[in-house]
Amino acid sequence: MEEDKMPESEPVKRFLVGYALPERKKGGFFKLPTFINHAKDRGIDFVAIDVGKPLADQSPFDCIVHKLYNQEWKLNLHDFMAKNPKTIVIDPPSAIERLRNRISMLDSVTDLKIPNLTIPNQLLISADSSSSLSSVIDTGKLDFPMIAKPVVVDGSTKSHKLSLVLNKEGLLALQPPVVLQQFVNHGGVIFKVYVAGDCVECVKRHSLKDISKEKLEKVSLESGGVICFSQISNSAIAKSTEDSDSEEVEMPPPEFISETANRLRRALGLHLFNFDMIRDEKGSGYLVIDINYFPGFEKLPSFETFMTDFFLNLMKSHTV
């Protein structure tokens, strides 16, 4: 009697993903062995794209993921997309462009009309209207303190240089163009929601300390009216682990996070982004204060599985 033979397992279908990132990111998580090996075991191979050569002359990619903004790259990608419509491109440059302007990036949040979700009051001061800095308070839209942010977001160090503006002296020291955003006391905690397709993860980070009226006057005198810093969650004026009770701050409800992330993803037409959200200490709800394209997903716990799941789900949904 012939012995029963074990059925041979089907070979894992492999997908090739090309990535094109700015030099300063140095490949990001695509260079981390823990991620590369985890993805390879599940059928995904990554290769760095040579942005100096036509995409058509390089490997037949199943997917291209990128974070480049120069015109040469856009033309290269546009030509490739026209000739290779089956290749998945993450994400279309036209959709990414919306997040490069700090005014237009938050418009989509307001359009969602999700209960208990809004954005802070904002005001754009253009380069040719610096005289309007002195009349900001007269508009009635903003009051001290406020956050000053560069208008353009291009991933450079300059685009992450923010200022906490405490009084009129600090306001007049700003160099337009600039976006002024109302500072809202939020318990020194920021919620960073990472979105990769259907995969959503929310984490807590330290943020700027709350500022009472009494403290505002004191800090204004000590600082000259303005305090410069980089990203809010990495700021030196954020709460330290020693004096923060952020661990006790309750996370937003999972269903609220999921609904907001998925509806925002569809509204933006993007797959890879994160948004920074705070909870108003007055209890009036949550505010989205920033949206970033293709952030550092490697900062997430177990990001290897998070990102591999994203790529696999994306590939399989396009091959069904």
Short mmCIF file of C-alpha atoms in Angstrom, two decimals:
data_model
loop_
_atom_site.label_atom_id
_atom_site.label_comp_id
_atom_site.label_asym_id
_atom_site.label_seq_id
_atom_site.Cartn_x
_atom_site.Cartn_y
_atom_site.Cartn_z
CA MET A 1 0.00 0.00 0.00
CA GLU A 2 1.40 3.33 -1.08
CA GLU A 3 2.08 5.70 1.78
CA ASP A 4 0.00 8.87 1.91
CA LYS A 5 1.98 11.84 0.74
CA MET A 6 1.77 15.16 2.50
CA PRO A 7 0.47 17.85 0.16
CA GLU A 8 3.18 20.24 -0.87
CA SER A 9 2.69 23.74 0.50
CA GLU A 10 2.23 26.43 -2.10
CA PRO A 11 5.19 28.78 -2.49
CA VAL A 12 4.72 32.16 -0.86
CA LYS A 13 3.79 34.75 -3.49
CA ARG A 14 6.42 37.45 -3.46
CA PHE A 15 5.93 41.18 -3.93
CA LEU A 16 8.60 43.72 -4.81
CA VAL A 17 8.29 47.17 -3.25
CA GLY A 18 10.53 50.01 -4.40
CA TYR A 19 11.09 52.95 -2.07
CA ALA A 20 12.33 56.48 -2.77
CA LEU A 21 13.07 58.63 0.26
CA PRO A 22 15.10 61.80 0.92
CA GLU A 23 18.71 61.34 1.96
CA ARG A 24 18.05 62.65 5.45
CA LYS A 25 15.75 59.70 6.18
CA LYS A 26 18.44 57.24 5.05
CA GLY A 27 15.84 54.68 4.12
CA GLY A 28 14.02 54.84 7.47
CA PHE A 29 12.71 51.48 8.59
CA PHE A 30 13.53 50.00 5.17
CA LYS A 31 17.13 49.73 6.41
CA LEU A 32 16.29 47.99 9.70
CA PRO A 33 17.05 44.25 9.62
CA THR A 34 14.20 43.43 12.02
CA PHE A 35 11.70 44.85 9.55
CA ILE A 36 13.37 43.66 6.34
CA ASN A 37 13.63 40.07 7.61
CA HIS A 38 10.09 40.03 9.01
CA ALA A 39 8.68 41.28 5.72
CA LYS A 40 10.83 38.91 3.66
CA ASP A 41 9.54 35.92 5.63
CA ARG A 42 6.01 36.97 4.68
CA GLY A 43 6.74 37.48 0.99
CA ILE A 44 7.72 41.13 0.63
CA ASP A 45 11.07 42.32 -0.72
CA PHE A 46 12.20 45.95 -0.66
CA VAL A 47 14.64 47.69 -2.97
CA ALA A 48 15.93 51.25 -2.98
CA ILE A 49 15.01 53.20 -6.11
CA ASP A 50 17.71 55.11 -7.95
CA VAL A 51 15.95 58.46 -8.34
CA GLY A 52 18.55 59.58 -10.88
CA LYS A 53 17.39 56.97 -13.39
CA PRO A 54 14.04 56.47 -15.16
CA LEU A 55 11.76 54.17 -13.17
CA ALA A 56 10.99 52.29 -16.37
CA ASP A 57 14.62 51.11 -16.50
CA GLN A 58 14.46 49.62 -13.02
CA SER A 59 12.78 46.52 -11.55
CA PRO A 60 9.13 45.80 -12.40
CA PHE A 61 7.75 46.95 -9.04
CA ASP A 62 4.49 45.72 -7.58
CA CYS A 63 4.41 48.86 -5.45
CA ILE A 64 6.29 52.15 -5.15
CA VAL A 65 6.37 54.09 -1.89
CA HIS A 66 7.94 57.54 -1.79
CA LYS A 67 8.44 60.82 0.05
CA LEU A 68 10.03 63.12 -2.50
CA TYR A 69 8.77 66.49 -3.65
CA ASN A 70 11.09 67.74 -6.41
CA GLN A 71 9.78 68.23 -9.92
CA GLU A 72 12.18 65.75 -11.55
CA TRP A 73 10.86 62.95 -9.35
CA LYS A 74 7.24 63.90 -10.00
CA LEU A 75 7.79 63.77 -13.76
CA ASN A 76 9.63 60.45 -13.48
CA LEU A 77 6.83 58.96 -11.39
CA HIS A 78 4.05 60.39 -13.57
CA ASP A 79 5.62 58.87 -16.70
CA PHE A 80 6.00 55.49 -14.98
CA MET A 81 2.41 55.50 -13.69
CA ALA A 82 1.05 56.22 -17.15
CA LYS A 83 2.89 53.23 -18.61
CA ASN A 84 2.41 50.90 -15.60
CA PRO A 85 -1.15 51.38 -14.33
CA LYS A 86 -1.10 48.11 -12.36
CA THR A 87 1.76 49.24 -10.12
CA ILE A 88 0.48 50.59 -6.79
CA VAL A 89 1.88 54.03 -5.96
CA ILE A 90 1.89 55.16 -2.33
CA ASP A 91 0.82 57.92 -2.57
CA PRO A 92 -0.16 60.11 -5.55
CA PRO A 93 1.83 63.38 -5.44
CA SER A 94 -1.37 65.38 -5.92
CA ALA A 95 -2.82 63.94 -2.70
CA ILE A 96 0.40 64.42 -0.73
CA GLU A 97 0.56 68.07 -1.79
CA ARG A 98 -2.41 68.96 0.41
CA LEU A 99 -0.43 68.08 3.54
CA ARG A 100 2.44 70.37 2.56
CA ASN A 101 0.42 73.42 3.58
CA ARG A 102 -0.56 73.83 7.23
CA ILE A 103 -3.76 75.66 6.34
CA SER A 104 -5.13 73.25 3.74
CA MET A 105 -4.08 70.12 5.67
CA LEU A 106 -6.67 70.68 8.40
CA ASP A 107 -9.57 71.67 6.13
CA SER A 108 -10.42 68.00 5.67
CA VAL A 109 -10.85 67.53 9.45
CA THR A 110 -13.54 70.21 9.59
CA ASP A 111 -15.29 68.70 6.57
CA LEU A 112 -15.63 65.34 8.37
CA LYS A 113 -18.12 66.82 10.85
CA ILE A 114 -17.35 64.16 13.47
CA PRO A 115 -18.94 64.96 16.87
CA ASN A 116 -16.43 66.18 19.50
CA LEU A 117 -13.72 66.66 16.86
CA THR A 118 -12.52 70.01 15.57
CA ILE A 119 -9.36 72.05 14.92
CA PRO A 120 -7.92 75.08 16.75
CA ASN A 121 -8.60 78.54 15.39
CA GLN A 122 -5.94 79.44 12.83
CA LEU A 123 -4.78 82.50 10.94
CA LEU A 124 -2.41 82.77 7.98
CA ILE A 125 -0.02 85.72 7.93
CA SER A 126 1.42 85.93 4.42
CA ALA A 127 4.85 87.27 3.56
CA ASP A 128 3.42 90.48 2.07
CA SER A 129 1.19 91.26 5.05
CA SER A 130 3.62 91.44 7.95
CA SER A 131 1.91 94.62 9.13
CA SER A 132 -1.13 92.51 10.02
CA LEU A 133 0.84 90.84 12.82
CA SER A 134 0.04 93.80 15.04
CA SER A 135 -3.71 93.41 14.39
CA VAL A 136 -3.96 89.65 15.01
CA ILE A 137 -5.64 90.04 18.39
CA ASP A 138 -8.07 92.60 16.93
CA THR A 139 -9.51 89.91 14.66
CA GLY A 140 -10.97 88.15 17.70
CA LYS A 141 -9.91 84.76 16.31
CA LEU A 142 -6.83 84.26 18.48
CA ASP A 143 -5.51 85.13 21.91
CA PHE A 144 -2.24 84.54 23.75
CA PRO A 145 -0.67 82.09 23.98
CA MET A 146 -0.58 80.80 20.40
CA ILE A 147 1.64 78.52 18.33
CA ALA A 148 3.46 79.89 15.27
CA LYS A 149 4.22 77.33 12.56
CA PRO A 150 5.87 77.50 9.12
CA VAL A 151 3.29 77.40 6.33
CA VAL A 152 5.14 74.89 4.15
CA VAL A 153 5.76 71.33 5.37
CA ASP A 154 8.48 69.65 3.33
CA GLY A 155 10.15 67.39 5.87
CA SER A 156 13.05 69.80 6.37
CA THR A 157 14.29 70.91 9.79
CA LYS A 158 12.98 74.40 9.03
CA SER A 159 9.42 73.18 8.56
CA HIS A 160 9.43 71.75 12.10
CA LYS A 161 10.64 74.93 13.81
CA LEU A 162 7.74 76.14 15.92
CA SER A 163 7.30 78.99 18.39
CA LEU A 164 5.14 79.48 21.45
CA VAL A 165 4.02 83.12 21.26
CA LEU A 166 3.15 84.60 24.64
CA ASN A 167 2.53 88.30 24.05
CA LYS A 168 2.50 91.06 21.44
CA GLU A 169 6.25 91.54 21.67
CA GLY A 170 6.79 87.92 20.74
CA LEU A 171 4.19 88.17 17.99
CA LEU A 172 5.92 91.11 16.30
CA ALA A 173 9.22 89.21 16.41
CA LEU A 174 7.90 86.57 14.00
CA GLN A 175 8.99 86.43 10.37
CA PRO A 176 6.04 85.85 7.97
CA PRO A 177 4.84 83.83 6.21
CA VAL A 178 3.55 81.95 9.24
CA VAL A 179 0.47 80.11 10.46
CA LEU A 180 -0.78 81.15 13.89
CA GLN A 181 -2.71 78.48 15.76
CA GLN A 182 -4.53 78.98 19.05
CA PHE A 183 -2.82 77.19 21.94
CA VAL A 184 -5.27 75.07 23.91
CA ASN A 185 -4.51 73.68 27.38
CA HIS A 186 -4.59 69.90 27.02
CA GLY A 187 -3.02 68.34 30.10
CA GLY A 188 0.47 68.10 28.64
CA VAL A 189 -0.44 65.06 26.52
CA ILE A 190 -0.65 64.64 22.76
CA PHE A 191 -2.16 61.63 21.00
CA LYS A 192 -0.32 60.59 17.86
CA VAL A 193 -2.45 58.42 15.59
CA TYR A 194 -0.52 56.45 12.96
CA VAL A 195 -2.41 55.33 9.87
CA ALA A 196 -1.19 52.79 7.31
CA GLY A 197 -4.21 51.83 5.22
CA ASP A 198 -6.63 49.96 7.47
CA CYS A 199 -3.96 49.63 10.17
CA VAL A 200 -4.37 52.26 12.90
CA GLU A 201 -2.36 52.75 16.11
CA CYS A 202 -2.66 55.51 18.73
CA VAL A 203 0.13 56.36 21.19
CA LYS A 204 0.55 59.01 23.90
CA ARG A 205 3.42 61.46 23.97
CA HIS A 206 4.45 64.31 26.27
CA SER A 207 3.39 67.73 25.05
CA LEU A 208 3.55 71.37 26.07
CA LYS A 209 2.58 72.16 29.63
CA ASP A 210 -0.71 73.89 30.33
CA ILE A 211 -0.39 77.65 30.73
CA SER A 212 -2.53 79.51 33.25
CA LYS A 213 -3.02 83.30 33.07
CA GLU A 214 -0.64 83.73 36.00
CA LYS A 215 1.98 81.51 34.43
CA LEU A 216 1.55 83.28 31.08
CA GLU A 217 2.57 86.60 32.60
CA LYS A 218 5.57 85.09 34.38
CA VAL A 219 6.86 83.16 31.37
CA SER A 220 6.29 86.15 29.08
CA LEU A 221 8.63 88.28 31.17
CA GLU A 222 11.29 85.58 31.36
CA SER A 223 11.25 84.66 27.66
CA GLY A 224 10.78 87.97 25.91
CA GLY A 225 7.44 86.83 24.60
CA VAL A 226 8.39 83.91 22.38
CA ILE A 227 9.89 80.44 22.93
CA CYS A 228 11.25 78.54 19.93
CA PHE A 229 11.24 74.76 19.76
CA SER A 230 11.00 71.84 17.37
CA GLN A 231 8.23 69.23 17.25
CA ILE A 232 5.77 69.61 20.12
CA SER A 233 6.11 66.04 21.39
CA ASN A 234 9.92 66.39 21.46
CA SER A 235 10.01 69.88 22.91
CA ALA A 236 12.23 70.85 25.82
CA ILE A 237 9.27 72.77 27.21
CA ALA A 238 7.09 69.69 27.17
CA LYS A 239 6.39 67.85 30.40
CA SER A 240 9.20 65.67 31.64
CA THR A 241 8.67 62.09 32.73
CA GLU A 242 9.41 63.16 36.30
CA ASP A 243 6.65 65.74 36.67
CA SER A 244 4.12 64.29 34.24
CA ASP A 245 1.08 62.24 35.12
CA SER A 246 0.45 61.44 31.47
CA GLU A 247 0.33 57.73 32.22
CA GLU A 248 -2.94 58.39 34.02
CA VAL A 249 -4.44 60.28 31.05
CA GLU A 250 -7.15 58.21 29.45
CA MET A 251 -6.74 57.27 25.80
CA PRO A 252 -9.48 58.31 23.36
CA PRO A 253 -12.12 55.60 22.78
CA PRO A 254 -10.87 53.04 20.21
CA GLU A 255 -13.99 53.41 18.07
CA PHE A 256 -13.48 57.20 17.96
CA ILE A 257 -9.85 56.76 16.87
CA SER A 258 -10.80 54.21 14.23
CA GLU A 259 -13.64 56.27 12.77
CA THR A 260 -11.56 59.44 12.66
CA ALA A 261 -8.56 57.70 11.08
CA ASN A 262 -10.54 55.86 8.41
CA ARG A 263 -12.70 58.81 7.44
CA LEU A 264 -9.70 61.10 7.32
CA ARG A 265 -7.80 58.57 5.19
CA ARG A 266 -10.61 58.51 2.65
CA ALA A 267 -10.96 62.29 2.67
CA LEU A 268 -7.24 62.81 2.10
CA GLY A 269 -6.89 59.99 -0.42
CA LEU A 270 -3.73 58.81 1.37
CA HIS A 271 -2.45 55.54 2.83
CA LEU A 272 0.48 56.62 5.03
CA PHE A 273 0.19 59.47 7.52
CA ASN A 274 -0.30 60.35 11.15
CA PHE A 275 -2.24 63.08 12.89
CA ASP A 276 -1.57 64.81 16.18
CA MET A 277 -4.59 65.21 18.41
CA ILE A 278 -5.14 66.81 21.82
CA ARG A 279 -8.04 66.83 24.27
CA ASP A 280 -9.27 70.24 25.40
CA GLU A 281 -8.90 70.45 29.19
CA LYS A 282 -12.31 72.16 29.30
CA GLY A 283 -13.86 68.91 28.14
CA SER A 284 -15.19 70.26 24.86
CA GLY A 285 -13.68 67.46 22.82
CA TYR A 286 -10.61 66.64 20.73
CA LEU A 287 -8.67 68.87 18.34
CA VAL A 288 -6.46 67.79 15.45
CA ILE A 289 -3.48 70.16 15.38
CA ASP A 290 -1.27 68.66 12.67
CA ILE A 291 -1.16 65.97 9.97
CA ASN A 292 2.12 64.49 8.71
CA TYR A 293 2.71 62.44 5.59
CA PHE A 294 4.75 59.22 5.89
CA PRO A 295 5.99 59.80 9.48
CA GLY A 296 8.52 57.69 11.39
CA PHE A 297 6.50 54.50 11.78
CA GLU A 298 9.56 52.83 13.30
CA LYS A 299 8.75 54.73 16.52
CA LEU A 300 5.73 52.49 17.04
CA PRO A 301 6.00 49.38 19.22
CA SER A 302 5.98 46.25 17.02
CA PHE A 303 6.11 48.44 13.91
CA GLU A 304 7.50 45.47 11.93
CA THR A 305 4.15 43.66 12.07
CA PHE A 306 2.15 46.88 11.70
CA MET A 307 3.85 47.89 8.45
CA THR A 308 4.16 44.37 7.02
CA ASP A 309 0.43 43.84 7.54
CA PHE A 310 -0.21 47.10 5.70
CA PHE A 311 1.83 46.14 2.65
CA LEU A 312 0.42 42.60 2.52
CA ASN A 313 -3.19 43.77 2.80
CA LEU A 314 -2.56 46.34 0.09
CA MET A 315 -0.96 43.88 -2.32
CA LYS A 316 -3.55 41.17 -1.81
CA SER A 317 -6.45 43.58 -2.26
CA HIS A 318 -5.03 44.51 -5.68
CA THR A 319 -4.47 40.94 -6.84
CA VAL A 320 -7.92 39.56 -6.03
#
